[in-house]
Amino acid sequence: LNILNKPWVVVSDPGMIQQILIHDRERFPKTGDAVDEMKAIGGDLGILVTEGKQWLRQRQLVMPAFRPEQLKSMMVDMNEISHRAVAELAGHPEVEAKGFLNRVALAIICQVGFDYRVASFQSSAESDPLLEAQEVACKELMKRIQRTKYWKQLPLPSNYRLDRLLMTQRKIFEDIIKEHREGEAEAKVLMQQLLTATDGEGEHIGEDELIQLVHSFIAAGHETSGAFLQWTLYYLATHPELQERVRDELSLVLGDDDNITYEHYQQLTLLEQVLKESLRLRPPIPIMLRSAGDDLNLGGHHVEKGSPILIMLGAMQKDPKYWGDNAHFFDVGHFEKEAEASRERFVFAPFGLGPRICVGHRFSMLEAAVIIGQLLRHYRFKWVEGQKVEPVLTLVWTTRTPLRFEVEPIAKGEGK
């Protein structure tokens, strides 16, 4: 495509995507105007924007925090916050999903990773400075990506507001780090890993890099999860029979247990199929951006050095060639064992592919299972008729207006 007099290469072929993200990944760096704007807001040292040796070093330093044993311990906080989310919905006949679920997801990554308590889940609550900073930063980042690169230099009220909030946010991150170093915060696996890890030369993570890594995990860990959760709730509300089957599975597997454990999750087969199918149709990040590091051949096509490359993961995940005649429809059968075994590899990639696959992808699946699972145990969610569903791609696949659901309490003992 020719965009603003610049050639863009758009790719949805699995073979080409594997070439870019796996086989020849060093020739396709994560660069471009969008990455530059991310650096302008979040800094150039966070794991979302670093490249080469620096990224590899960061990846190796944080990976231990996402091993199964560590994830099991994180599920305690995930359940605690999910119980709070359940309590917040008590007495509410409806819920506006996007704002509510974004706040639940933000509360989880902040508490699980860094022992920071977000003030409230309520959409009317603007008292928490970190919550406000994250929401404004996401909106402003999208504006800057879509407009001239000089937008951030204009004397606009929105730019001044963002600068003020980013300063407040940095102070919060500095305080979080200080409290952990001084033993005043509850030790959390991710924060402790960031504080104590050393690289091959025995060096600890520097202060600026540490602050930006904290920022990276909080920024990446709530908007994407909030979108993932909203679409999952949408599919369950519009497939009420499936919602009942998932609720029955939860009752069977959990019994009278209050919390969803790692062992429970491994038995929640239908819930996992629902989560995967939601990610297939509406992956939070359906497009990835790379660039050509030099003149090269991509699937038989000549690509000039510096050409931006849009990787259409979302399109690949709806290609009838791999997903059949109902590729564009919600069908959990796509993730039955036989279907998965017969399908070509690497055509389901909601968290990316290769070495740069999202480091927290297992965390995201567990988080979604706990939140959705706890909500379904206590409430039946029904689609509010008359709504218009308008999917829109901002930083994530979301909807132009928040989706609303009726919230019907589950009678005690129902479904057991």
Coordinates of N, CA and C in Angstrom, one line a residue, residues 18 21 26 55 68 112 130 139 141 149 196 199 202 233 236 252 273 275 301 343 369 371 397 410:
Q18 N 6.0 -16.0 9.6 CA 7.1 -16.8 10.3 C 8.4 -16.3 9.9
L21 N 8.9 -13.0 12.0 CA 8.9 -13.1 13.4 C 9.8 -14.2 14.0
E26 N 16.0 -11.0 12.9 CA 17.0 -10.0 13.0 C 17.0 -9.0 11.9
W55 N 17.1 -5.9 24.4 CA 15.9 -6.6 24.6 C 16.1 -8.1 25.1
P68 N 5.8 -21.5 35.8 CA 4.5 -22.0 36.4 C 4.5 -21.8 37.9
V112 N -0.5 -7.7 41.7 CA 0.3 -8.9 41.5 C 1.7 -8.7 41.3
L130 N -2.5 6.9 39.0 CA -1.9 5.9 38.0 C -3.0 5.5 37.0
K139 N -4.8 7.2 25.2 CA -5.5 8.1 24.2 C -4.6 8.9 23.5
L141 N -1.3 8.5 23.0 CA -0.4 7.8 22.1 C -1.1 7.5 20.8
K149 N 4.2 13.9 13.4 CA 5.1 13.6 14.4 C 5.4 14.8 15.3
T196 N 16.4 -7.8 41.8 CA 17.6 -8.7 42.1 C 18.3 -9.3 41.0
D199 N 22.7 -9.4 35.0 CA 22.9 -10.0 33.6 C 24.2 -10.8 33.6
G202 N 27.0 -9.5 35.7 CA 26.8 -9.3 37.1 C 26.2 -7.9 37.4
L233 N -16.7 -11.6 27.4 CA -18.0 -11.4 28.0 C -19.1 -11.2 26.9
L236 N -19.9 -14.7 25.4 CA -20.6 -15.5 26.4 C -22.1 -15.0 26.5
L252 N -18.5 -27.9 38.5 CA -18.0 -29.2 38.6 C -16.5 -29.3 39.1
Q273 N -11.2 -23.0 25.9 CA -11.6 -22.9 24.5 C -12.3 -21.6 24.2
L275 N -11.9 -18.8 25.8 CA -10.8 -17.7 25.8 C -10.0 -17.7 24.5
H301 N 8.8 -11.6 -2.8 CA 8.6 -10.2 -3.1 C 9.8 -9.3 -2.7
R343 N -4.7 -28.8 12.5 CA -4.5 -27.4 11.9 C -3.0 -27.1 11.8
A369 N -9.0 -16.3 32.9 CA -9.7 -17.5 33.5 C -10.3 -17.2 34.9
I371 N -10.8 -14.1 36.3 CA -11.7 -13.0 36.3 C -13.1 -13.5 35.7
W397 N -7.9 -3.9 19.9 CA -9.3 -4.2 19.3 C -10.3 -3.9 20.4
I410 N -26.6 -15.0 40.4 CA -26.9 -16.5 40.4 C -27.4 -16.9 41.8

